[in-house]
Tab-separated table of C-alpha atoms in Angstrom:
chain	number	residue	atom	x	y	z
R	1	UNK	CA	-54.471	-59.267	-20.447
R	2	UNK	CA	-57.659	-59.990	-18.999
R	3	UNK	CA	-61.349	-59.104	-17.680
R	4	UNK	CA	-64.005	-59.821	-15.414
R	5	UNK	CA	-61.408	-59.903	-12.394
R	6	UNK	CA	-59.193	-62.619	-14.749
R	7	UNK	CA	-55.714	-63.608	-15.154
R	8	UNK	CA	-53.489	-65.952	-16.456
R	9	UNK	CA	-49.719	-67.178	-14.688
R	10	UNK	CA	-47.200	-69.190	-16.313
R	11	UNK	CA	-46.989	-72.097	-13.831
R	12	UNK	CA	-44.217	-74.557	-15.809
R	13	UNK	CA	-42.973	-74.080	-19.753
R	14	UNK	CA	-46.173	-76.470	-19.999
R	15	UNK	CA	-48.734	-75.015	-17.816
R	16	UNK	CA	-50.548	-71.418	-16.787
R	17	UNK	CA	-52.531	-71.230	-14.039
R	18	UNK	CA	-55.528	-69.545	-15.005
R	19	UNK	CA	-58.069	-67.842	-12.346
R	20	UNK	CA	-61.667	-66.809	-13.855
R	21	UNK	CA	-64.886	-66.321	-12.815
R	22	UNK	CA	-64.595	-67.669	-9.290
R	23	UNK	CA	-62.242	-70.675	-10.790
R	24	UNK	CA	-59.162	-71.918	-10.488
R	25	UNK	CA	-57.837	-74.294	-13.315
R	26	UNK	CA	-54.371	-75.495	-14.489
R	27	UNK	CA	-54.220	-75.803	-18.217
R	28	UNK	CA	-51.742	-76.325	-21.167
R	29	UNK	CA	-49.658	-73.230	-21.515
R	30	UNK	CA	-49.274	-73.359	-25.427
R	31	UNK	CA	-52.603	-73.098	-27.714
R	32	UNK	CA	-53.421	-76.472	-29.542
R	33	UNK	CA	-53.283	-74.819	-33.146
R	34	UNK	CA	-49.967	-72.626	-33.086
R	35	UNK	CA	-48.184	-72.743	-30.287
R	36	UNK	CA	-49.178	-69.254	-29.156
R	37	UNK	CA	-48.144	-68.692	-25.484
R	38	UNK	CA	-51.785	-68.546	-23.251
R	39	UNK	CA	-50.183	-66.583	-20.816
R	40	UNK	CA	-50.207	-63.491	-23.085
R	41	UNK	CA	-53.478	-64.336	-24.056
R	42	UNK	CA	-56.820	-62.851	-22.950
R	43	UNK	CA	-59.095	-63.688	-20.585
R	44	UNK	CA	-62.559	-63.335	-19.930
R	45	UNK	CA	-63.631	-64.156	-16.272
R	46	UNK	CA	-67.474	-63.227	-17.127
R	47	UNK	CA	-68.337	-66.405	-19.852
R	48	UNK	CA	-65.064	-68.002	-18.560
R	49	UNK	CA	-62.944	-67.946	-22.249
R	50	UNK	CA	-59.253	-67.544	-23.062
R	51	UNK	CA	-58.364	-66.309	-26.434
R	52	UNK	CA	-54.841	-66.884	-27.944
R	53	UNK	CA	-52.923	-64.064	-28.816
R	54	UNK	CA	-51.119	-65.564	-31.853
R	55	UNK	CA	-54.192	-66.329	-34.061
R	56	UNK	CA	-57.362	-65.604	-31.852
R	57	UNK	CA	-58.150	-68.898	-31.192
R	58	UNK	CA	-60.978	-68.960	-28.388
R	59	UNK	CA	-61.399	-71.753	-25.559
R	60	UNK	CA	-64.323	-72.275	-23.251
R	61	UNK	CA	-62.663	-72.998	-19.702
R	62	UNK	CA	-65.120	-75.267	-18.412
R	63	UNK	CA	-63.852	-78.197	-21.104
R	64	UNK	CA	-61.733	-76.935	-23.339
R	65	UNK	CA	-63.665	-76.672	-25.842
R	66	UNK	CA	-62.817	-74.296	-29.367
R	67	UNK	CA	-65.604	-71.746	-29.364
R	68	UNK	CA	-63.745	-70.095	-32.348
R	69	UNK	CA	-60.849	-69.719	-34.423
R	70	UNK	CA	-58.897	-71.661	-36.056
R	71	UNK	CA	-57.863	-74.629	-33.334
R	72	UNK	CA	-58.569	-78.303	-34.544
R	73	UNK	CA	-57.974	-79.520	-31.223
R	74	UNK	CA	-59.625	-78.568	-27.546
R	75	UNK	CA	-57.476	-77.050	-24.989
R	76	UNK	CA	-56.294	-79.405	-22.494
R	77	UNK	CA	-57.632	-78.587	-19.009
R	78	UNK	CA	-55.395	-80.526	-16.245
R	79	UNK	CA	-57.054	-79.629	-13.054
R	80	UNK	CA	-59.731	-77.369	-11.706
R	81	UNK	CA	-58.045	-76.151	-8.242
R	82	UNK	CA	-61.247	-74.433	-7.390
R	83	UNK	CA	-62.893	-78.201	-6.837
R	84	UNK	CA	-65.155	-77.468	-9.798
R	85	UNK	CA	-65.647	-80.883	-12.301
R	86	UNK	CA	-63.478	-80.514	-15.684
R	87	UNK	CA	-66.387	-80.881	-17.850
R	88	UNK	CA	-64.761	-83.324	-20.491
């Protein structure tokens, strides 16, 4: 599920391939807190965030960063494709 012309593709078991607001960026497939699976997640391409589907877990996709929910840990952000910097 997404929005603002968003979506999210499983790449590997490990990574989704997630294309938002302009952006291209490979990033961990599972959520830090759960487990949840990202690519059923939902994305919003408009303040580039990915919320996890298992507990609502939210991610900003220029770091990784938890904007809410109940993640300990940032989401790990392995490449920006689109030749953006991985704020970090």
């Amino acid at each position: 599920m997404s929005g603002g012309g968003a979506s999210v593709r499983p790449v590997t078991e490990d990574m989704v391939l997630i294309e938002a607001g302009g952006r291209r960026l490979l990033a961990e497939a599972h959520c830090p807190h759960r487990g949840g699976l990202l690519r059923f997640g939902h994305v919003d391409g408009t303040v580039l965030k990915v919320r996890c589907p298992l507990h609502h877990s939210v991610f900003d996709l220029r770091d990784g960063s938890v904007s809410a929910g109940p993640s300990c840990r940032a989401l790990r952000i392995i490449s920006d494709l689109s030749g953006e910097p991985v704020e970090q």
